[in-house]
Amino acid sequence: MNVLGLIVEEAWHRRLNSALVLLGIIVAVALPVLYFTTGAASKRETTRLMRDMGYNLRIVPKGTELADYWRDGHSKLTMPADAVVRFKKQRNVSYNHLLAELTRRIEWRGKPALVTGLAREVAPAGKKKPSMSFTVVPGTIVVGHEPATRLGLRKGDSVELAGSTFRVADCLVETGTEDDVRVWLDLGDAQKALNAPGRINEIKALECYCRDPGLDKVARLRTELQKIVPEGKVIRMTAIADAREKQRRMSERYFAIVLPVVLLTCALWIAFLTLANVRERSSEIGVLRALGHGSGRIATMLLGKAVLLGIAGAVVGFALGTWVATWLGPGVFETKAGQIHADWSLLGTALVAAPLFAAVSAFVPTVAAVTKDPASVLREA
Amino acid sequence: MIEIEGLTHRYRKGNRETTALEDVTLTVEQGEFVCLCGHSGSGKTTLLLATGAMLRPSEGTVRVAGTDVYSLSPGERAAFRAKHIGFVFQMFHLVPYLDITKNVLLAGGRGDGSSRVAEATEMLSTFGLGHRATHRPEELSAGERQRAAVARALFARPSVVLADEPTGNLDPDNGKVVLDLLADYHERGGTVLLVTHGPGAESHADRVVHLDHGRLLASDQNRSCPK
């Protein structure tokens, strides 16, 4: 009879032991799946919040008066648009999102309005990041709530701004912020409309850190950024950035403590259950050896059972972890339920890691079983 | 077929060393049925397990079918047992989660091809277990279990069958059936070394040897086991 058949028949015969081993593996898989699935959603949620609150680092033209900047929401000065290219090429400062803007206050149809030209968002080389901002297609305009309402604009309409005609790509709902009086253009269109070719007045960046922060990481970051964009002045939103960093590190620390404890507990659980299984099977092991079945075949039977249960545990644990994440996650992480979804790459990882984990946990009892004197096994049985 | 020479086995339990077998020399010829008698604790099972390449002795040699079994590696010994030796135990030791056909198929080689299954089923029928072929051990009586265990021991057509008190847990009628099965194997040229601590089996034996406190006392002259 082949080993697989023996494993399946034995696992079914001792269903309670098999179910308890399976339970240990399911817990060992479900917890990391839960953490990583909700963690990814939490990160996306934090990113969304950061986007709503603003990027954590801004570079404005060097001579900008901060009082004017905070009052107006933008700098009246400009700097070369290629500063973004330089930022992208450097290797000393890491970042996740870069966005160049040109913003001016203008009179539009008898009322003040903010015109913001948006460049396409820049992600680090080799990293595909979901855009935190929207992109405006050249020739189109996105209109804030106030001018859209006042001018009776609808999606698809044509509208004239600073001598050029644009098709309305979208009209936004009321937000209660200055965005209500803002219109967005493609950066090139804005530069042309505002007569500032090749210029921008702000670079926004998210998750900007020095690769080697040293002792004073803020001062170091400023120094590094000054080298990259000498014509700029750095404004760092430390409260937001630090809160985000703190949240992430706290979560990582918590996981770093909880995960090993849970995994160790599960490993011991599986080891004890395997030991109990091996003791219960001592007569069978002895007689198999008497019948000429070698240690390798017997070890394969014992470890093979752990591996098979590991595969089943990986699938069930992944399903359970994902289900709990979608069920509990929105409450725990205050995310939208739709943002938590199955991470299928975790299933692949679980299918490799869980059988390995189960086999390692069952290894010591297995070695004890196959190295035990077969004669004493039969005497004890 | 079996040549045991100068076999001594000592084991240690705590600080105390016990000699289970002392300088045992015994030869069992091919096709011979030898009954090994002795009281409990006389070393019979130890001698049987040592003969079956299951227990390395402290001293001495064991040759079965011309092979010094303890000169083989553990893997080679396992293969040797599969090919040459059939075991029957007092406690049957059937694998509880397999039906008796699959228990029989565990003996002597891998796979459960249709020819092997047919052979095992036929053998079980010969042993009066045809109607039990798909039953698990727990569904069988003690006598049926031991018959299934004998079938498993004989399935691979071993050179030697080593039986450790095979009737110890059976009533006289079932004990007789099991002894008859072993006698039948012997009549077809098989070699049997049967361990028992009571009378009954010696009538089937060509020779009776006695073990007392690990020492071989006599052979041939005394035809009965102690009561």
Coordinates of C-alpha atoms in Angstrom, one line a residue:
Chain A
M1 CA 0.0 0.0 0.0
N2 CA 1.4 3.4 -0.9
V3 CA 2.4 6.0 1.7
L4 CA -0.2 8.5 0.7
G5 CA -3.0 5.9 1.1
L6 CA -1.7 5.0 4.6
I7 CA -1.5 8.7 5.6
V8 CA -5.1 9.4 4.4
E9 CA -6.5 6.3 6.1
E10 CA -4.7 7.0 9.3
A11 CA -5.6 10.7 9.4
W12 CA -9.3 9.7 8.9
H13 CA -9.2 6.9 11.5
R14 CA -7.8 9.3 14.1
R15 CA -9.9 12.2 13.2
L16 CA -9.7 14.0 16.5
N17 CA -5.9 14.1 16.5
S18 CA -5.9 15.2 12.8
A19 CA -8.5 17.9 13.4
L20 CA -6.5 19.3 16.4
V21 CA -3.3 19.4 14.4
L22 CA -5.2 21.1 11.6
L23 CA -6.6 23.6 14.1
G24 CA -3.1 24.5 15.2
I25 CA -2.0 25.0 11.5
I26 CA -5.1 27.0 10.7
V27 CA -4.4 29.4 13.6
A28 CA -0.8 29.7 12.6
V29 CA -1.8 30.6 9.1
A30 CA -4.9 32.7 9.8
L31 CA -3.2 35.2 12.1
P32 CA -0.5 36.4 9.7
V33 CA -3.1 36.4 6.9
L34 CA -5.4 38.5 9.0
Y35 CA -2.5 40.9 10.0
F36 CA -1.2 41.3 6.5
T37 CA -4.6 41.6 4.8
T38 CA -5.9 44.2 7.3
G39 CA -2.4 45.8 7.5
A40 CA -2.4 46.4 3.8
A41 CA -5.9 47.9 4.0
S42 CA -4.8 50.0 6.9
K43 CA -1.8 51.3 4.9
R44 CA -4.1 52.1 2.0
E45 CA -6.5 53.9 4.4
T46 CA -3.6 55.8 6.0
T47 CA -2.5 56.8 2.5
R48 CA -6.0 58.0 1.7
L49 CA -6.1 60.0 4.9
M50 CA -2.7 61.5 4.1
R51 CA -3.9 62.4 0.7
D52 CA -6.9 64.1 2.2
M53 CA -4.7 65.9 4.8
G54 CA -1.9 66.7 2.4
Y55 CA 1.5 65.4 1.5
N56 CA 4.0 65.3 4.4
L57 CA 6.7 67.3 2.6
R58 CA 6.4 70.3 0.4
I59 CA 9.1 72.1 -1.6
V60 CA 8.3 75.7 -2.5
P61 CA 10.4 78.3 -4.2
K62 CA 13.3 79.6 -2.0
G63 CA 12.1 83.1 -1.5
T64 CA 8.6 82.2 -0.4
E65 CA 7.4 83.9 2.7
L66 CA 5.8 81.3 4.8
A67 CA 3.2 83.7 6.2
D68 CA 2.0 84.4 2.6
Y69 CA 2.2 80.7 1.8
W70 CA 0.0 79.6 4.7
R71 CA -2.4 82.5 4.0
D72 CA -2.7 82.0 0.3
G73 CA -2.2 78.2 0.2
H74 CA 0.5 78.6 -2.5
S75 CA 3.6 80.5 -3.3
K76 CA 3.6 83.5 -5.6
L77 CA 7.1 82.6 -6.7
T78 CA 8.0 79.8 -9.1
M79 CA 10.9 77.3 -9.7
P80 CA 11.9 75.2 -12.7
A81 CA 9.7 72.1 -13.3
D82 CA 12.7 69.9 -13.9
A83 CA 13.3 70.0 -10.1
V84 CA 11.0 66.9 -10.0
V85 CA 13.3 65.1 -12.5
R86 CA 16.3 65.8 -10.3
F87 CA 14.4 64.6 -7.3
K88 CA 13.5 61.4 -9.1
K89 CA 17.1 60.7 -10.2
Q90 CA 18.7 61.1 -6.8
R91 CA 19.3 58.2 -4.5
N92 CA 19.8 59.7 -1.0
V93 CA 16.1 60.5 -0.2
S94 CA 13.4 57.8 -0.5
Y95 CA 9.9 58.8 -1.3
N96 CA 6.7 57.1 -2.4
H97 CA 4.8 59.9 -4.3
L98 CA 6.0 63.1 -5.9
L99 CA 3.6 65.7 -7.4
A100 CA 4.5 69.0 -9.1
E101 CA 2.0 71.7 -9.2
L102 CA 1.5 75.2 -10.4
T103 CA -1.2 77.2 -8.6
R104 CA -2.3 80.8 -9.1
R105 CA -5.3 82.8 -8.0
I106 CA -7.1 84.4 -10.9
E107 CA -10.4 86.1 -11.7
W108 CA -12.7 83.8 -13.6
R109 CA -16.0 85.0 -14.9
G110 CA -16.0 87.8 -12.3
K111 CA -15.1 85.7 -9.3
P112 CA -11.7 84.7 -7.7
A113 CA -10.7 81.1 -8.4
L114 CA -7.7 79.0 -7.8
V115 CA -6.1 77.4 -10.9
T116 CA -4.0 74.4 -10.2
G117 CA -2.0 72.6 -12.9
L118 CA -1.1 69.0 -12.0
A119 CA 1.7 67.1 -13.4
R120 CA 1.5 63.3 -13.7
E121 CA 2.4 61.8 -10.3
V122 CA 6.0 60.4 -10.1
A123 CA 6.7 57.1 -8.3
P124 CA 10.2 55.8 -7.4
A125 CA 11.9 53.9 -10.2
G126 CA 10.9 50.3 -10.4
K127 CA 7.9 50.8 -8.0
K128 CA 4.4 50.9 -9.3
K129 CA 2.4 53.0 -6.8
P130 CA -1.3 53.7 -7.0
S131 CA -1.7 57.5 -7.7
M132 CA -2.7 59.5 -4.7
S133 CA -3.9 62.4 -6.8
F134 CA -6.1 62.5 -9.9
T135 CA -4.7 63.1 -13.3
V136 CA -6.1 65.8 -15.6
V137 CA -6.0 64.9 -19.2
P138 CA -4.6 67.8 -21.4
G139 CA -7.4 69.8 -22.8
T140 CA -9.8 69.1 -20.0
I141 CA -10.6 70.8 -16.8
V142 CA -11.9 69.5 -13.4
V143 CA -14.1 72.2 -11.8
G144 CA -14.7 72.7 -8.0
H145 CA -18.2 72.9 -6.6
E146 CA -18.5 76.7 -6.4
P147 CA -17.7 77.7 -10.0
A148 CA -19.4 74.6 -11.4
T149 CA -22.6 75.6 -9.6
R150 CA -22.3 79.3 -10.4
L151 CA -21.6 78.7 -14.1
G152 CA -24.0 75.8 -14.4
L153 CA -21.2 73.5 -15.7
R154 CA -21.7 69.8 -16.3
K155 CA -19.4 67.0 -17.3
G156 CA -18.7 67.2 -21.1
D157 CA -19.4 71.0 -21.4
S158 CA -16.9 73.3 -23.0
V159 CA -15.6 76.2 -21.0
E160 CA -13.1 79.0 -21.7
L161 CA -10.4 79.9 -19.2
A162 CA -7.5 82.4 -19.8
G163 CA -8.1 82.4 -23.5
S164 CA -8.2 78.6 -24.0
T165 CA -11.2 76.3 -24.3
F166 CA -11.4 73.2 -22.1
R167 CA -13.8 70.3 -22.0
V168 CA -15.2 69.7 -18.4
A169 CA -13.9 66.3 -17.3
D170 CA -15.7 66.4 -13.9
C171 CA -17.5 68.7 -11.5
L172 CA -16.7 68.0 -7.8
V173 CA -19.0 67.9 -4.9
E174 CA -18.8 70.4 -2.1
T175 CA -16.0 69.7 0.4
G176 CA -16.0 72.8 2.6
T177 CA -12.4 73.6 1.7
E178 CA -10.6 75.9 -0.7
D179 CA -10.9 73.1 -3.2
D180 CA -14.5 74.3 -3.7
V181 CA -13.2 77.4 -5.6
R182 CA -10.4 75.5 -7.4
V183 CA -10.1 74.3 -11.0
W184 CA -7.6 71.8 -12.1
L185 CA -5.8 71.6 -15.4
D186 CA -3.0 69.5 -16.8
L187 CA 0.3 71.2 -15.7
G188 CA 1.2 72.0 -19.3
D189 CA -2.2 73.6 -20.0
A190 CA -1.9 75.6 -16.7
Q191 CA 1.6 76.8 -17.5
K192 CA 0.3 78.0 -20.8
A193 CA -2.9 79.6 -19.4
L194 CA -1.0 81.2 -16.5
N195 CA 1.9 82.3 -18.8
A196 CA 4.5 80.4 -16.8
P197 CA 6.0 77.9 -19.2
G198 CA 8.4 75.3 -17.6
R199 CA 7.6 76.6 -14.1
I200 CA 6.0 75.2 -11.0
N201 CA 5.5 76.6 -7.5
E202 CA 5.3 73.5 -5.4
I203 CA 6.5 69.9 -5.2
K204 CA 4.5 67.7 -2.9
A205 CA 6.0 64.5 -1.6
L206 CA 4.7 61.6 0.6
E207 CA 6.8 59.3 2.8
C208 CA 10.0 61.2 2.2
Y209 CA 12.9 59.9 4.3
C210 CA 16.6 60.0 4.1
R211 CA 18.0 56.5 3.4
D212 CA 20.6 57.1 6.2
P213 CA 18.8 59.4 8.6
G214 CA 21.6 59.8 11.1
L215 CA 20.9 61.5 14.4
D216 CA 18.8 64.4 13.4
K217 CA 16.7 63.0 10.7
V218 CA 14.7 66.2 9.9
A219 CA 17.8 68.4 9.6
R220 CA 19.5 65.7 7.6
L221 CA 16.5 65.4 5.3
R222 CA 16.5 69.2 4.8
T223 CA 20.2 69.2 3.9
E224 CA 19.8 66.4 1.4
L225 CA 16.8 68.0 -0.2
Q226 CA 18.6 71.3 -0.4
K227 CA 21.3 69.6 -2.5
I228 CA 18.7 68.2 -4.9
V229 CA 16.5 71.3 -5.2
P230 CA 18.7 74.3 -4.3
E231 CA 16.1 76.7 -5.6
G232 CA 13.5 75.3 -3.2
K233 CA 12.6 75.7 0.5
V234 CA 11.5 72.6 2.4
I235 CA 8.4 72.5 4.5
R236 CA 7.9 69.3 6.4
M237 CA 4.6 68.4 8.0
T238 CA 6.3 66.7 10.9
A239 CA 3.2 66.1 13.0
I240 CA 1.5 64.1 10.2
A241 CA 4.6 62.3 9.1
D242 CA 5.6 61.3 12.6
A243 CA 2.2 60.2 13.6
R244 CA 2.1 58.0 10.5
E245 CA 5.5 56.6 11.2
K246 CA 4.7 56.0 14.8
Q247 CA 1.4 54.2 13.9
R248 CA 3.2 51.9 11.5
R249 CA 6.1 51.1 13.9
M250 CA 3.7 50.5 16.8
S251 CA 1.7 48.1 14.6
E252 CA 4.9 46.3 13.5
R253 CA 6.2 46.1 17.1
Y254 CA 2.9 44.6 18.2
F255 CA 3.0 42.1 15.4
A256 CA 6.7 41.3 16.1
I257 CA 5.7 40.2 19.6
V258 CA 2.4 38.5 19.0
L259 CA 3.3 36.5 15.9
P260 CA 6.3 34.6 17.3
V261 CA 4.3 33.8 20.5
V262 CA 1.3 32.4 18.5
L263 CA 3.6 30.5 16.1
L264 CA 5.6 29.0 18.9
T265 CA 2.4 28.0 20.7
C266 CA 1.0 26.4 17.5
A267 CA 4.4 24.6 16.9
L268 CA 4.3 23.1 20.4
W269 CA 0.7 22.2 20.0
I270 CA 1.4 20.3 16.8
A271 CA 4.6 18.7 18.3
F272 CA 2.6 17.4 21.3
L273 CA -0.2 16.2 19.2
T274 CA 2.3 14.4 16.9
L275 CA 4.0 13.0 19.9
A276 CA 0.6 11.7 21.2
N277 CA -0.1 10.3 17.7
V278 CA 3.3 8.6 17.6
R279 CA 2.8 7.0 21.0
E280 CA -0.6 5.8 20.0
R281 CA 0.9 4.3 16.9
S282 CA 3.9 2.7 18.6
S283 CA 2.5 -0.8 17.9
E284 CA 1.9 0.0 14.3
I285 CA 5.3 1.5 13.9
G286 CA 6.9 -1.5 15.5
V287 CA 5.0 -4.0 13.3
L288 CA 5.8 -2.0 10.1
R289 CA 9.4 -2.2 11.0
A290 CA 9.1 -5.9 11.7
L291 CA 7.5 -6.3 8.3
G292 CA 10.5 -4.6 6.7
H293 CA 9.4 -1.0 6.3
G294 CA 12.4 1.2 6.6
S295 CA 12.8 4.2 8.8
G296 CA 12.6 6.5 5.8
R297 CA 9.2 5.2 4.8
I298 CA 7.9 5.5 8.4
A299 CA 9.3 9.0 8.7
T300 CA 7.6 9.9 5.4
M301 CA 4.3 8.6 6.8
L302 CA 4.6 10.8 9.9
L303 CA 5.9 13.9 8.2
G304 CA 3.7 13.4 5.2
K305 CA 0.7 13.6 7.4
A306 CA 2.0 16.9 8.8
V307 CA 2.6 18.2 5.3
L308 CA -0.8 17.1 4.0
L309 CA -2.5 18.7 7.0
G310 CA -0.3 21.8 6.5
I311 CA -1.6 22.1 2.9
A312 CA -5.2 21.8 4.1
G313 CA -4.4 24.2 7.0
A314 CA -3.0 26.7 4.6
V315 CA -6.1 26.8 2.5
V316 CA -8.5 26.9 5.4
G317 CA -6.3 29.4 7.4
F318 CA -6.1 31.7 4.4
A319 CA -9.8 31.6 3.9
L320 CA -10.4 32.1 7.7
G321 CA -7.9 34.9 8.0
T322 CA -9.2 36.7 4.9
W323 CA -12.8 36.3 6.1
V324 CA -12.0 37.6 9.6
A325 CA -10.1 40.5 8.0
T326 CA -13.0 41.6 5.9
W327 CA -15.4 41.0 8.8
L328 CA -13.4 42.6 11.7
G329 CA -11.0 44.8 9.8
P330 CA -13.3 47.7 8.9
G331 CA -14.2 48.1 12.6
V332 CA -10.7 47.7 13.9
F333 CA -8.8 49.8 11.3
E334 CA -11.7 52.2 10.6
T335 CA -11.4 51.4 6.9
K336 CA -14.0 51.0 4.3
A337 CA -15.0 47.3 3.9
G338 CA -14.4 47.5 0.2
Q339 CA -10.8 48.4 0.8
I340 CA -10.1 45.0 2.5
H341 CA -9.8 42.2 0.0
A342 CA -8.1 38.9 -0.3
D343 CA -4.4 39.0 -0.9
W344 CA -3.9 35.9 -3.1
S345 CA -0.1 36.1 -2.9
L346 CA -0.6 35.2 0.8
L347 CA -2.2 31.9 -0.2
G348 CA 0.9 31.0 -2.2
T349 CA 3.1 31.9 0.7
A350 CA 0.9 29.9 3.1
L351 CA 0.9 26.8 0.8
V352 CA 4.7 26.8 1.1
A353 CA 5.1 27.9 4.7
A354 CA 2.3 26.0 6.4
P355 CA 3.4 22.4 5.3
L356 CA 7.0 23.4 6.2
F357 CA 5.9 24.7 9.6
A358 CA 3.9 21.6 10.3
A359 CA 6.7 19.3 9.2
V360 CA 9.3 21.2 11.4
S361 CA 6.9 21.0 14.3
A362 CA 6.4 17.2 13.8
F363 CA 10.1 16.6 13.2
V364 CA 11.3 15.8 16.8
P365 CA 8.5 13.3 17.6
T366 CA 9.1 11.7 14.2
V367 CA 12.8 11.4 14.7
A368 CA 12.1 9.9 18.2
A369 CA 9.7 7.4 16.6
V370 CA 12.0 6.2 13.9
T371 CA 15.1 6.0 16.0
K372 CA 13.5 4.0 18.8
D373 CA 14.5 0.4 19.0
P374 CA 11.8 -1.5 17.2
A375 CA 12.1 -4.4 19.6
S376 CA 11.3 -2.1 22.6
V377 CA 8.5 -0.5 20.6
L378 CA 6.9 -4.0 20.2
R379 CA 7.5 -4.9 23.8
E380 CA 5.8 -1.7 25.0
A381 CA 2.9 -2.0 22.6
Chain B
M1 CA 18.4 -21.7 8.0
I2 CA 19.0 -20.1 11.5
E3 CA 22.4 -20.2 13.1
I4 CA 22.7 -18.5 16.5
E5 CA 26.1 -18.6 18.1
G6 CA 27.2 -17.3 21.5
L7 CA 24.3 -14.9 21.8
T8 CA 24.3 -12.8 24.9
H9 CA 22.0 -9.9 25.5
R10 CA 22.2 -7.5 28.4
Y11 CA 20.1 -4.4 29.0
R12 CA 20.3 -1.7 31.6
K13 CA 17.4 -0.3 33.5
G14 CA 18.5 2.5 35.7
N15 CA 21.6 1.3 37.5
R16 CA 20.8 -2.3 37.2
E17 CA 22.1 -4.4 34.4
T18 CA 20.1 -7.5 33.5
T19 CA 21.2 -10.4 31.4
A20 CA 18.3 -11.5 29.3
L21 CA 20.2 -14.1 27.2
E22 CA 23.5 -15.7 28.0
D23 CA 25.7 -17.5 25.5
V24 CA 22.8 -19.1 23.5
T25 CA 23.8 -21.3 20.6
L26 CA 21.0 -22.7 18.5
T27 CA 20.7 -24.0 15.0
V28 CA 17.3 -24.4 13.2
E29 CA 17.5 -26.3 9.9
Q30 CA 15.6 -25.3 6.8
G31 CA 12.1 -26.7 7.0
E32 CA 12.3 -27.4 10.7
F33 CA 9.6 -26.5 13.2
V34 CA 11.2 -25.7 16.5
C35 CA 9.2 -24.9 19.7
L36 CA 11.0 -22.6 22.1
C37 CA 9.6 -23.1 25.6
G38 CA 10.2 -21.3 28.8
H39 CA 8.6 -19.4 31.7
S40 CA 7.8 -15.7 31.5
G41 CA 11.0 -13.7 31.7
S42 CA 13.2 -16.6 30.5
G43 CA 14.3 -14.6 27.5
K44 CA 12.2 -16.2 24.8
T45 CA 10.9 -13.0 23.2
T46 CA 14.4 -11.4 23.3
L47 CA 15.8 -14.5 21.5
L48 CA 13.0 -14.3 18.9
L49 CA 13.5 -10.6 18.3
A50 CA 17.2 -11.0 18.1
T51 CA 16.7 -13.8 15.6
G52 CA 14.4 -11.6 13.5
A53 CA 17.0 -8.9 13.1
M54 CA 15.0 -6.6 15.4
L55 CA 17.2 -6.5 18.4
R56 CA 21.0 -6.2 18.1
P57 CA 22.5 -8.6 20.8
S58 CA 25.3 -7.5 23.1
E59 CA 27.4 -10.4 21.9
G60 CA 27.2 -13.2 19.4
T61 CA 26.1 -13.7 15.8
V62 CA 22.8 -14.5 14.2
R63 CA 22.8 -15.9 10.6
V64 CA 19.5 -16.3 8.8
A65 CA 19.5 -17.8 5.3
G66 CA 23.2 -17.5 5.3
T67 CA 23.3 -13.8 6.2
D68 CA 24.8 -12.4 9.3
V69 CA 21.9 -10.1 9.9
Y70 CA 23.7 -7.6 12.2
S71 CA 26.4 -7.0 9.7
L72 CA 23.7 -5.3 7.6
S73 CA 22.9 -1.6 7.7
P74 CA 19.4 -0.8 9.3
G75 CA 18.0 -0.2 5.8
E76 CA 19.4 -3.5 4.6
R77 CA 18.1 -5.3 7.7
A78 CA 14.6 -3.9 7.0
A79 CA 14.8 -5.2 3.4
F80 CA 16.0 -8.5 4.7
R81 CA 13.1 -8.8 7.1
A82 CA 10.7 -8.0 4.3
K83 CA 12.1 -10.7 2.1
H84 CA 13.0 -13.5 4.5
I85 CA 11.2 -13.2 7.8
G86 CA 7.5 -13.3 8.8
F87 CA 6.5 -12.3 12.3
V88 CA 3.4 -13.4 14.3
F89 CA 2.8 -11.7 17.6
Q90 CA 0.7 -12.6 20.6
M91 CA -1.1 -9.3 20.4
F92 CA -1.8 -9.6 16.7
H93 CA -0.5 -6.1 16.0
L94 CA -2.8 -5.5 13.0
V95 CA -2.9 -1.9 11.8
P96 CA -6.2 -0.7 13.2
Y97 CA -7.2 1.7 10.4
L98 CA -6.7 -0.7 7.5
D99 CA -9.0 -3.6 6.5
I100 CA -7.4 -7.0 6.8
T101 CA -6.6 -7.2 3.0
K102 CA -4.6 -4.0 3.3
N103 CA -3.0 -5.4 6.5
V104 CA -1.9 -8.4 4.5
L105 CA -0.6 -6.2 1.7
L106 CA 1.7 -4.4 4.1
A107 CA 3.9 -7.5 4.1
G108 CA 6.8 -8.1 1.7
G109 CA 7.1 -5.3 -0.7
R110 CA 5.4 -2.2 -2.0
G111 CA 2.3 -1.4 -4.0
D112 CA -1.1 -3.0 -4.0
G113 CA -1.4 -4.0 -7.7
S114 CA -4.4 -6.0 -8.7
S115 CA -2.5 -9.3 -8.7
R116 CA -1.2 -8.7 -5.2
V117 CA -4.7 -7.8 -4.0
A118 CA -6.1 -11.0 -5.7
E119 CA -3.4 -13.0 -4.1
A120 CA -4.1 -11.5 -0.6
T121 CA -7.9 -12.1 -1.0
E122 CA -7.3 -15.7 -2.0
M123 CA -5.0 -16.2 0.9
L124 CA -7.6 -14.8 3.3
S125 CA -10.2 -17.1 1.8
T126 CA -7.8 -20.1 2.4
F127 CA -7.6 -18.9 6.0
G128 CA -11.4 -18.8 6.3
L129 CA -11.5 -15.0 6.2
G130 CA -12.8 -14.4 2.7
H131 CA -16.0 -12.9 4.1
R132 CA -13.9 -10.6 6.3
A133 CA -11.6 -9.3 3.7
T134 CA -12.8 -5.7 3.8
H135 CA -13.4 -5.6 7.6
R136 CA -11.2 -3.7 10.0
P137 CA -9.4 -5.6 12.9
E138 CA -11.8 -4.1 15.4
E139 CA -14.7 -5.9 13.6
L140 CA -13.0 -9.3 13.9
S141 CA -12.9 -11.8 16.7
A142 CA -9.5 -12.6 18.4
G143 CA -9.2 -15.9 16.5
E144 CA -9.9 -14.1 13.2
R145 CA -7.4 -11.4 14.0
Q146 CA -4.7 -13.9 14.7
R147 CA -5.5 -15.8 11.5
A148 CA -5.2 -12.5 9.6
A149 CA -1.9 -11.8 11.3
V150 CA -0.6 -15.3 10.2
A151 CA -1.8 -14.6 6.7
R152 CA 0.2 -11.3 6.8
A153 CA 3.3 -13.2 8.1
L154 CA 3.1 -15.8 5.3
F155 CA 2.0 -13.5 2.4
A156 CA 5.5 -12.6 1.3
R157 CA 6.5 -16.3 1.3
P158 CA 9.3 -15.8 3.9
S159 CA 12.0 -18.3 4.6
V160 CA 11.4 -18.2 8.3
V161 CA 8.3 -17.5 10.5
L162 CA 9.0 -16.3 14.0
A163 CA 5.9 -16.6 16.1
D164 CA 5.8 -15.1 19.6
E165 CA 3.2 -16.9 21.7
P166 CA 0.7 -16.8 18.8
T167 CA -2.0 -18.7 20.7
G168 CA -1.5 -16.8 24.0
N169 CA -4.7 -14.7 23.6
L170 CA -6.8 -17.4 21.9
D171 CA -9.2 -20.0 23.2
P172 CA -8.1 -23.7 22.6
D173 CA -10.1 -24.1 19.4
N174 CA -8.8 -20.9 17.8
G175 CA -5.3 -21.7 19.1
K176 CA -5.4 -25.0 17.3
V177 CA -6.5 -23.4 14.0
V178 CA -3.5 -21.0 14.2
L179 CA -1.1 -23.8 15.0
D180 CA -2.5 -25.8 12.1
L181 CA -1.9 -22.9 9.7
L182 CA 1.7 -22.7 10.9
A183 CA 2.1 -26.5 10.7
D184 CA 0.7 -26.3 7.1
Y185 CA 3.3 -23.7 6.2
H186 CA 6.0 -26.0 7.8
E187 CA 4.7 -29.0 5.8
R188 CA 5.2 -26.9 2.6
G189 CA 8.9 -26.5 3.5
G190 CA 8.8 -23.4 5.7
T191 CA 10.9 -23.0 8.8
V192 CA 9.2 -22.1 12.1
L193 CA 10.6 -20.9 15.4
L194 CA 7.7 -20.7 17.8
V195 CA 7.9 -19.3 21.3
T196 CA 5.5 -20.4 23.9
H197 CA 5.3 -20.6 27.7
G198 CA 2.7 -23.3 27.9
P199 CA 2.0 -26.8 26.5
G200 CA 0.0 -27.4 23.3
A201 CA 2.3 -26.3 20.5
E202 CA 5.0 -28.9 20.9
S203 CA 2.8 -31.6 19.1
H204 CA 3.4 -29.7 15.9
A205 CA 7.2 -29.3 16.5
D206 CA 10.0 -31.3 15.2
R207 CA 12.0 -30.3 18.2
V208 CA 11.5 -28.5 21.5
V209 CA 14.1 -26.4 23.2
H210 CA 13.9 -24.9 26.6
L211 CA 15.1 -21.5 27.8
D212 CA 15.6 -20.8 31.5
H213 CA 16.9 -17.5 32.9
G214 CA 18.4 -16.7 29.5
R215 CA 20.2 -20.1 29.1
L216 CA 19.3 -22.8 26.6
L217 CA 18.7 -26.0 28.7
A218 CA 18.2 -28.8 26.3
S219 CA 16.8 -29.8 23.0
D220 CA 15.1 -32.9 21.6
Q221 CA 15.1 -35.0 24.7
N222 CA 12.3 -33.2 26.4
R223 CA 9.2 -33.1 24.0
S224 CA 6.9 -31.1 26.2
C225 CA 6.7 -27.5 27.4
P226 CA 6.3 -26.8 31.1
K227 CA 2.7 -26.6 32.4

